[in-house]
Structure formats: C-alpha cells, structure tokens
Amino acid sequence: MLVFWVWRIVIKARVVVFALFFGVWMPLGVIGVSRNTSVVNVGVLFTHDSVIGRSAQPAILAAMDDVNADNSVLPGTKLNLILHDTNCSGFLGTVEALRLMEDEVVAAIGPQSSNIAHFISHIINELHIPLLSFGATDPTLTTPHYPYFVRTTQNDYFQMNAIADLIDHFGWREVIAIFVDDDNARNGISALNDALAKKRVRISYKATFSPGSPTSVINDLLVSVNLMESRVYIVHVNPDTGLSIFTIAKKLEMMNSDYVWIATDWLPSILDSFETNNHDVMNHLQGVVALRHHTPDSNLKNNFASKWNTTSFNSYALYAYDSVWLAARALHTYFQEGGNVSFSNDPKLHENNGSKLQLTSLRVFNGGEQLLETIKRTKFKGVSGLVQFGDDRNLIHPAYDIMNIGGTGMRRIGYWTNYSGLSTMTPESSYSKPLNATPNGHLYTVIWPGEATAVPRGWVFPHNGKPLQIVVPNRVNYKAFVIKDKSPLGVKGYCIDVFEAAINLLPYPVPHAYILKGDDSLDYNNLVYDVSQNRYDAAVGDIMIVTNRTKYVDFTQPFMESGLVVVTVVKEKKSSPWAFLSPFTVQMWAVTAILFVFVGAVVWILEHRSNEEFRGSPRQQIITVFWFSFSTMFFSHKENTVSTLGRSVLIIWLFVVLIINSSYTAGLTSILTVQQLTSKVEGIDSLISSTDAVGIQEGSFSLNYLIHELNIAASRIVQLKSQEEYMDALRRGPANGGVAAIVDELPYVELFLSGTNCVFRTVGQEFTKSGWGFAFLRDSPLAVDLSTAILQLSEKGDLQKIHDKWLSRTDCSKNLNQVDAIQLSLTNFWGLFLICSIACIVALLIFFGRVAFQYRRATPEAQPEVEETQPDRTGCFSRTTSFIQFLDKKEVKKAKGKSIDINPAGQSSEGHPDELKKAKGKSIDINPVGQSSEGHPDSQPR
C-alpha cells in the first residue's frame, strides 16, 4: 500500500513538471489532461420512473454488460455507464446533465424527453460531448443549432408524414389535434400541419392541455372538441398521461362509431411494456389506430428478448440498447484512429467572486469533434435494425408499423416508409424493389370504434344546436331562381329546390337555415368572400363558378350550365332575288360547273370514234359537249352512249347529279320557308370592334370580364337592374341613349327572352363556359358530398324536372346566321366529286391505251430507207399527226367480230391480203381510196 501511494505521488509530480514546462508556451486555461483509457465514462440521462425509462434502463445495463464481455469491442478498456435521473423535469434534467459533465464523460446517452434534450444540447455543444438520444423525437433537434445531437430513434417528422398519408388514404379533409403543451408536442404537430397541407388537409382545431393536468381539465377539453364538426382525432401526448384521454373519451361515448382516433408511437410503447394486457385498458382503446416504430425481426432481437425471458419491451428499449453499442463501437474506432481521452478548461467558464457553482469543473472534451464524426459514419446491425445515419444525423430508412387495436391486443394492418408510403409489404422487401414496383396505398381492413368496418365519414354536424348558416341573395328580379317566401324555409326558387333535393339525398341530416342578404345590386364576389371569412357556412343561389372565387371557397359540382352570351334586337331579313343561288356556296357552284364540262368532254372522247351522234363538224361537236353536259342535270340528254366506258362514266355521273339536285332542292326549300332575321351585332367580336354601348346586369361578374379580359372600355358599359330596363335599353338603341347589345349569363338570358316574343335574340356563340354551384368553406366535406348528390339528381333526371318546373325553354336563342348553316359547301360533296373524277380518269386511261395499241398494230413496221434521213422533229410531228388522225377516224363495227381500221395506205392492220377472205363476220374500215386495209381493191367482206 505504501508503494502505491509513493508511485502515485511520483506520477503527479511528473504531470506538474510537464504542465509547467509546456505552460510557458500555452495558456493555462487550455492545458489538456489525459486520463487512463482502461476505463471510459459514458453518461446516461433519462427518467427512471417512466414508461420509457422502465424499459430502457435494463436494456442499457444489459448493453453495458454485453459490450464489456465482448473482446472484439474496446479490448482492454472497460465501458463505464454513469446513470442520472432527469425526473421528467427540464430544470432537474439540466442540473443532472451538469453533474454528469463533472464526471468527464466522453459521450452521453439520452435523454428520453425532447424538452430536456433542448436544454442540455446547449451544454454538450459547449463541452463537445456527443449526445446519443434514444427517445427525443422532436424534429427541430436535428437543426444546425444542435450539431452534437445524434438521434438514435425515429424523427417525428417522418411519423407525422405517415399520419398525413394515412389521413389522405381514407379521404378525410379535417382533423383535430389533441396534444400536451410542450416543445416536443408543439413541434410535432407543426410538422403534422405542414405534412397535411401538402395533402390539402387542415387541422381544424388544436386542443392542448398542460403537462400533469387533472382529469377534469382533460374532460372539459374532450367535451369541447366533441361539439365540433371533425371526428378525426390525432393524439400526440406523453406515454405516462395518454391513457387517461381514452378513459375519459370512453365515458363521454366518444369511442363509438363515426369517431376516428389515431395515436402516435406513445400508445404502442405503453402496450408493448405490459406483461399482460389489462382488460380495462384494452376496452377503452378498441378501434384506435396507432403508429409503432418498425423494428424488423432478427436473431439479434430474438436473443435480446430471450435474455429478459419476456417480450414486454418497447421499441425505445431496443433503441437504448443500440445506443450503448453505438457509443462503444464509435469509441473503439476512435481509439484505433489514434484518439485519446483528454479534457481542457473552457476559457469562457470562470468563477465569479463569491460563486459556488464550480463552473471550472466543466471541461471540454478535446476529441469530441472527432468522436462525433466517427459516430455519424458508424454502421452496424443492432437489435432495432440497421443503425446508419444520414447527413441530417437521423437514422436512414425510417419506417412505422400501422397498428389497429382490437380485442385483447394489436394487429398490424400495414407499414409506412418514406420510400414507398403506405403498403402491406414489409419495409425490408420494398427497399429491394424499384419504387414504381412497390404496391403503394394499400392497407388491411381496419376495425374502427364501435366495431365498424366501413370507413367513418370523419365529420358530423356540430352538437352545439347551431344549424348550418346559408346565405342567399335576396333577388327582386329573376324570381324564378331565388325569391323570399313565407314558407318555413323562408325562400323558394329553382336554386333552393336543387339544394333541398341534394340535401335530402345525403345519408345524414343537415340542419340548416337560410339568411337573405342584399338585393339585385348585391356583388356576388362579396357574398362568396363572406363565406370564405366564415361569416356564413355556405352560399346558395345563382352563383357563377369563376376562377377568382375558387381561390378562397370550394364549389360543388355545377347544377346548371352557364356562360356569357350576347342579346340584341333582330329584324326580319328581306327576300333576295338571288335566293335561288343560296343553297350552294360560290366554290360549290364553280366546281360543279367545271365538273359538268369535264364529264361532257370525257364522254365525247369515249364516244367520238364509235358513236355517230358525237361526230360532225367541230362546231357541232362543241355544242354537243356542252348540251350533253348540262342536259344531264335534268336527265334530258338525247344522245345515246354505245361504248362500255362511256356508259360506265355516265352512270356514275348521273348518280352524282341526282345527289346534287336533291340537295339543292332541299336547301332552297329551307331558305324560302324559314324566317330570315338580321342584326347589326353578329357576336362578341363585332361588339368588341364597335364603339356602341353594351349593357350588363348590375352586380354581375361580367363587368370585370369585359373590362379586363376583352378590353372593352368601362365608359361603354351600362349596368341595368331589371328585365324592363333590358327591353327599354335595347329598343332605344345606342343612338337614343340605349345599348347595342346586352352581355349576360345564359340562364338569365333564356328567362328574359321567354317573355319577349322573340323580338330579341342571342347572336354568335356562347363565349365562356362555366356553371352555377353552391359555395362552401375551403376543404368542407359537405361540398364533396353535395357534389355526389347533384350528380345523382342529374343521372336520375330529377335535375331536369326541377328545371322544367321553374324555367321555360325558348327558341329565341337560335343562331341568326341560318343561311350560312343551310348552305352546302364543297366539303359536303368532295367525296362524290372524287369518285366521279377517278372514274373519268380511269376510263380515259383505258381508252387511250386501247387506241394506242390499235394504232401501233395499224402502223407498218418497216419504213423506207429514205425516211431515215429525215430530221427527227419532222418524224415526231408526222407520227403525232398520224395518231390524231387515227384517233379521229370512225371505228366501224359489225354485229360480230373485231374491228379493222383502214389506213390511208390501203393495207390492213395485219398486212396480209389473204386474211380478208377469212374475216367473215369481222368489221373492216374502208379508206377513201376504196381499198381494204390489206391493200387489195377487190377484197370486200362477204
């Protein structure tokens, strides 16, 4: 013993001498003192007496024993864990963290609370001590403000995204968040709000209560949320106080059907910690959906459970166990890379006069930054799965089990990962497949509260006795749409009947009351804006769905089509002496005339050689072509066709003429019998180009549309209040202080025209397309249900019946340009003309081919040698002249046999005199000389 104390004094003396020697060169405040690495201290901070602490403590101690028993990790060095109890207090947690730093720890594990982690993160940042937290899930802890904080559990950012996907999967649009009022829960709900906003879902109310609140406060809180519309509750609280919420909800009958309860990972942490499930507790949780950290099954996990001889441990115990191993493996690598355990004084910390805080005992770990980098790149398989960190110091591959509580336990209905979203496939198998190959958006059947299997609607009308406040425009004109009434509803009209019919189709009652507002001068934009500001729950009436209104309210499916049209004064058009030309367009007349001449010429060519009626002097032949062509129009042509080709062309042409005649007769009849009307205004385009005044309905959206979209000067626009003012302004016209036309929505125009005896009509086409709908607050589920109901009314024909009840149809909206609509153009007949033209061309090709063949046979093959010396041009001209003469010759035919053409030389086409005797029954063409084609005058056919 004496030897030991002597040796210790010698060592201390050497250290002092070493310090004094190097103190000349460095300030005393940064002198580093190295400790013996045979024992390395790691601090552990958590609340021992808590749901998470009771599971984590034995796991932490077991991990320390396993590390010290493993010679491959930290050989020759003992891992010493120093445990401190934070007592669920931010202040006490900070004090314990300061006390822990006095023990010169190289790393710290914990805490389980995000609130305490926020406090002590400032301490570890200053002293360069890496903090491995197995329970702090606050998303804000991984910001650059806390560089030494490393999360060894899942980030609540991913859990909130999983909840958002779950809510979107079931189609809910509003939720209520119930959470404890601390940093962890507030930041988690903030992340949830951001995730829901991406899905167009909103948190309609945030119900908070202070930590440690009595049951009476929680009871009052649940009573207040039960009076609200949403029935989807997200519960994000501490495991130690969360069960009381469901106990009170059960007493308030809030665990029945139509309610949806979704709990974060705190609930599975409690249930997994039970040795056996408590029957009373499980009875209060029937139908609840909860998220649990996904920890894949493995041999390491099974061995861990066998050491405890129980399965009653939650995911936080697994993360705590892996946190100890993470620290040990990182220290092992740190020492192998030459790191040592040394501390130095922080020059920023110094004792004030009279202070007893002993701040100088807090010293900076010199290797903290190197150890932090080692921790972030450490990778191994632990009992919780793969331990590997991303650039944000979060575990990669975050995943959750979607659990459904029922009976005496929990059952898994699916998984969620940030890779594939919701799925029934395990996360491990989905990571090995391409993203598009993973079956997203699938879950097994959920048993909801009240043992319901149908997905709850997620909202009801509030139980505070207040009916739905519906604002209705108080119209004086156009009373068929909306009008004040003495009935119990207080209003009536087409729009009211449609709304009431749709409400009656909903599977739940909708108490509502109508509130009349304004008069005909009411600005509908202001009406819709009042709905968006929650002054009213909805707006019902003749409300046009336009772009700027859809930016702040939701509209139902349109129940009436609408759009802007132009109404103006019309006069009867005087009959024209050229009306007989109206059935066809100019192009049609021109092409038809050309085709008549063309077909006549084709028939003349085909018939000229064989038909005596198509021969004669040139003047007679030209007259014949034109006479034959145009006489076919009335089927009165007297010339007969004898050739097969000519007859084929004529048959096709007569069919075309028949169609043209019939169409002309029908078109002329329509033009002469239908009343023709005319107007100075032909449509919106002519209205824009003019400078005349334009009338609109007062308060209509068309004012902004005409000014900003069509660039019509505001000085030209006259706002009119009633149908009487419409009629007066149109009759006076722009020259007498009236308007040239009125631009209004189609339903108003149809109602206006029904009482004018068609003195006024719509001109041009409808130049906007939209409809009328009912306006609701953004993301109102009632808008979706009513849209479905309106479609059902339309499909069953009830919508049309309501329309016929209140609104009468009129023919005054027909287009004035009826002559243009009746006129037939070339596009109506180009198919017939194409067929006829092709037939003519084919017939000509066949005809000329046959004549060319005959001409070649009739031409002698041997020419005199003298002719070879003649110029080529003369020979070509001679052959052309000869062919034309041959083409012009008459082809003589007898009843039987072939035709023989007689050439001027007096020889037959075959060149053999003896064949004339054999040509019995065959035709022979006689040339003017009187010789046969064989060149023998005596050879006459017998």
PDB file of C-alpha atoms in Angstrom, residues 369-455:
ATOM      1  CA  GLU A 369     -15.486  16.608 -32.734  1.00  0.00           C
ATOM      2  CA  GLN A 370     -13.504  13.600 -33.961  1.00  0.00           C
ATOM      3  CA  LEU A 371     -15.684  11.219 -31.944  1.00  0.00           C
ATOM      4  CA  LEU A 372     -18.827  12.890 -33.340  1.00  0.00           C
ATOM      5  CA  GLU A 373     -17.688  12.297 -36.918  1.00  0.00           C
ATOM      6  CA  THR A 374     -16.855   8.695 -36.034  1.00  0.00           C
ATOM      7  CA  ILE A 375     -20.338   8.191 -34.616  1.00  0.00           C
ATOM      8  CA  LYS A 376     -22.007   9.609 -37.724  1.00  0.00           C
ATOM      9  CA  ARG A 377     -20.169   7.215 -40.042  1.00  0.00           C
ATOM     10  CA  THR A 378     -20.583   4.138 -37.831  1.00  0.00           C
ATOM     11  CA  LYS A 379     -22.749   1.440 -39.366  1.00  0.00           C
ATOM     12  CA  PHE A 380     -23.858  -1.883 -37.867  1.00  0.00           C
ATOM     13  CA  LYS A 381     -26.869  -4.134 -37.411  1.00  0.00           C
ATOM     14  CA  GLY A 382     -28.434  -3.850 -33.994  1.00  0.00           C
ATOM     15  CA  VAL A 383     -31.474  -5.244 -32.265  1.00  0.00           C
ATOM     16  CA  SER A 384     -33.576  -2.374 -33.704  1.00  0.00           C
ATOM     17  CA  GLY A 385     -32.333  -2.994 -37.237  1.00  0.00           C
ATOM     18  CA  LEU A 386     -29.753  -1.233 -39.355  1.00  0.00           C
ATOM     19  CA  VAL A 387     -28.003   1.580 -37.481  1.00  0.00           C
ATOM     20  CA  GLN A 388     -26.761   4.087 -40.037  1.00  0.00           C
ATOM     21  CA  PHE A 389     -27.080   7.864 -40.184  1.00  0.00           C
ATOM     22  CA  GLY A 390     -27.782  10.278 -42.987  1.00  0.00           C
ATOM     23  CA  ASP A 391     -26.422  13.756 -43.431  1.00  0.00           C
ATOM     24  CA  ASP A 392     -29.105  15.147 -41.101  1.00  0.00           C
ATOM     25  CA  ARG A 393     -27.958  12.864 -38.222  1.00  0.00           C
ATOM     26  CA  ASN A 394     -31.199  10.843 -38.469  1.00  0.00           C
ATOM     27  CA  LEU A 395     -31.423   7.104 -38.959  1.00  0.00           C
ATOM     28  CA  ILE A 396     -31.865   6.145 -42.587  1.00  0.00           C
ATOM     29  CA  HIS A 397     -34.890   4.145 -43.786  1.00  0.00           C
ATOM     30  CA  PRO A 398     -37.475   5.419 -41.276  1.00  0.00           C
ATOM     31  CA  ALA A 399     -40.420   3.029 -41.077  1.00  0.00           C
ATOM     32  CA  TYR A 400     -43.521   2.532 -38.945  1.00  0.00           C
ATOM     33  CA  ASP A 401     -45.968  -0.283 -38.296  1.00  0.00           C
ATOM     34  CA  ILE A 402     -49.624   0.732 -38.659  1.00  0.00           C
ATOM     35  CA  MET A 403     -51.378  -0.961 -35.747  1.00  0.00           C
ATOM     36  CA  ASN A 404     -55.083  -1.442 -35.102  1.00  0.00           C
ATOM     37  CA  ILE A 405     -56.158  -2.157 -31.525  1.00  0.00           C
ATOM     38  CA  GLY A 406     -58.943  -4.647 -31.122  1.00  0.00           C
ATOM     39  CA  GLY A 407     -59.910  -7.411 -28.736  1.00  0.00           C
ATOM     40  CA  THR A 408     -57.081  -8.056 -26.306  1.00  0.00           C
ATOM     41  CA  GLY A 409     -54.178  -6.870 -28.415  1.00  0.00           C
ATOM     42  CA  MET A 410     -52.921  -5.118 -31.529  1.00  0.00           C
ATOM     43  CA  ARG A 411     -52.773  -6.303 -35.106  1.00  0.00           C
ATOM     44  CA  ARG A 412     -50.668  -4.906 -37.899  1.00  0.00           C
ATOM     45  CA  ILE A 413     -52.670  -3.557 -40.865  1.00  0.00           C
ATOM     46  CA  GLY A 414     -49.721  -2.263 -42.883  1.00  0.00           C
ATOM     47  CA  TYR A 415     -46.471  -0.368 -42.941  1.00  0.00           C
ATOM     48  CA  TRP A 416     -45.259   3.095 -43.822  1.00  0.00           C
ATOM     49  CA  THR A 417     -41.840   4.065 -45.133  1.00  0.00           C
ATOM     50  CA  ASN A 418     -40.528   7.272 -46.602  1.00  0.00           C
ATOM     51  CA  TYR A 419     -39.612   5.164 -49.637  1.00  0.00           C
ATOM     52  CA  SER A 420     -42.909   3.580 -50.634  1.00  0.00           C
ATOM     53  CA  GLY A 421     -45.511   5.207 -48.366  1.00  0.00           C
ATOM     54  CA  LEU A 422     -48.361   3.032 -47.101  1.00  0.00           C
ATOM     55  CA  SER A 423     -48.079  -0.613 -48.014  1.00  0.00           C
ATOM     56  CA  THR A 424     -48.784  -4.116 -46.828  1.00  0.00           C
ATOM     57  CA  MET A 425     -45.276  -5.107 -47.894  1.00  0.00           C
ATOM     58  CA  THR A 426     -42.555  -5.147 -45.253  1.00  0.00           C
ATOM     59  CA  PRO A 427     -40.123  -2.223 -45.492  1.00  0.00           C
ATOM     60  CA  GLU A 428     -37.157  -4.565 -45.934  1.00  0.00           C
ATOM     61  CA  SER A 429     -38.667  -6.132 -49.046  1.00  0.00           C
ATOM     62  CA  SER A 430     -39.804  -2.803 -50.500  1.00  0.00           C
ATOM     63  CA  TYR A 431     -36.285  -1.345 -50.318  1.00  0.00           C
ATOM     64  CA  SER A 432     -35.024  -4.101 -52.601  1.00  0.00           C
ATOM     65  CA  LYS A 433     -37.518  -3.261 -55.360  1.00  0.00           C
ATOM     66  CA  PRO A 434     -37.838  -0.252 -57.676  1.00  0.00           C
ATOM     67  CA  LEU A 435     -40.063   2.494 -56.393  1.00  0.00           C
ATOM     68  CA  ASN A 436     -42.689   2.003 -59.106  1.00  0.00           C
ATOM     69  CA  ALA A 437     -42.863  -1.728 -58.373  1.00  0.00           C
ATOM     70  CA  THR A 438     -43.930  -1.310 -54.750  1.00  0.00           C
ATOM     71  CA  PRO A 439     -47.706  -1.553 -54.124  1.00  0.00           C
ATOM     72  CA  ASN A 440     -48.397   1.844 -52.579  1.00  0.00           C
ATOM     73  CA  GLY A 441     -51.537   2.898 -50.758  1.00  0.00           C
ATOM     74  CA  HIS A 442     -52.744  -0.494 -49.558  1.00  0.00           C
ATOM     75  CA  LEU A 443     -53.751  -1.443 -46.023  1.00  0.00           C
ATOM     76  CA  TYR A 444     -55.602  -4.337 -44.499  1.00  0.00           C
ATOM     77  CA  THR A 445     -59.130  -3.830 -43.172  1.00  0.00           C
ATOM     78  CA  VAL A 446     -59.406  -1.594 -40.120  1.00  0.00           C
ATOM     79  CA  ILE A 447     -61.829  -2.302 -37.278  1.00  0.00           C
ATOM     80  CA  TRP A 448     -62.926   1.175 -36.209  1.00  0.00           C
ATOM     81  CA  PRO A 449     -64.508   2.204 -32.886  1.00  0.00           C
ATOM     82  CA  GLY A 450     -67.905   0.612 -32.469  1.00  0.00           C
ATOM     83  CA  GLU A 451     -66.608  -2.481 -34.331  1.00  0.00           C
ATOM     84  CA  ALA A 452     -67.364  -0.799 -37.658  1.00  0.00           C
ATOM     85  CA  THR A 453     -65.556  -1.945 -40.800  1.00  0.00           C
ATOM     86  CA  ALA A 454     -66.816   0.854 -43.066  1.00  0.00           C
ATOM     87  CA  VAL A 455     -64.525   3.857 -43.190  1.00  0.00           C
TER      88      VAL A 455
END
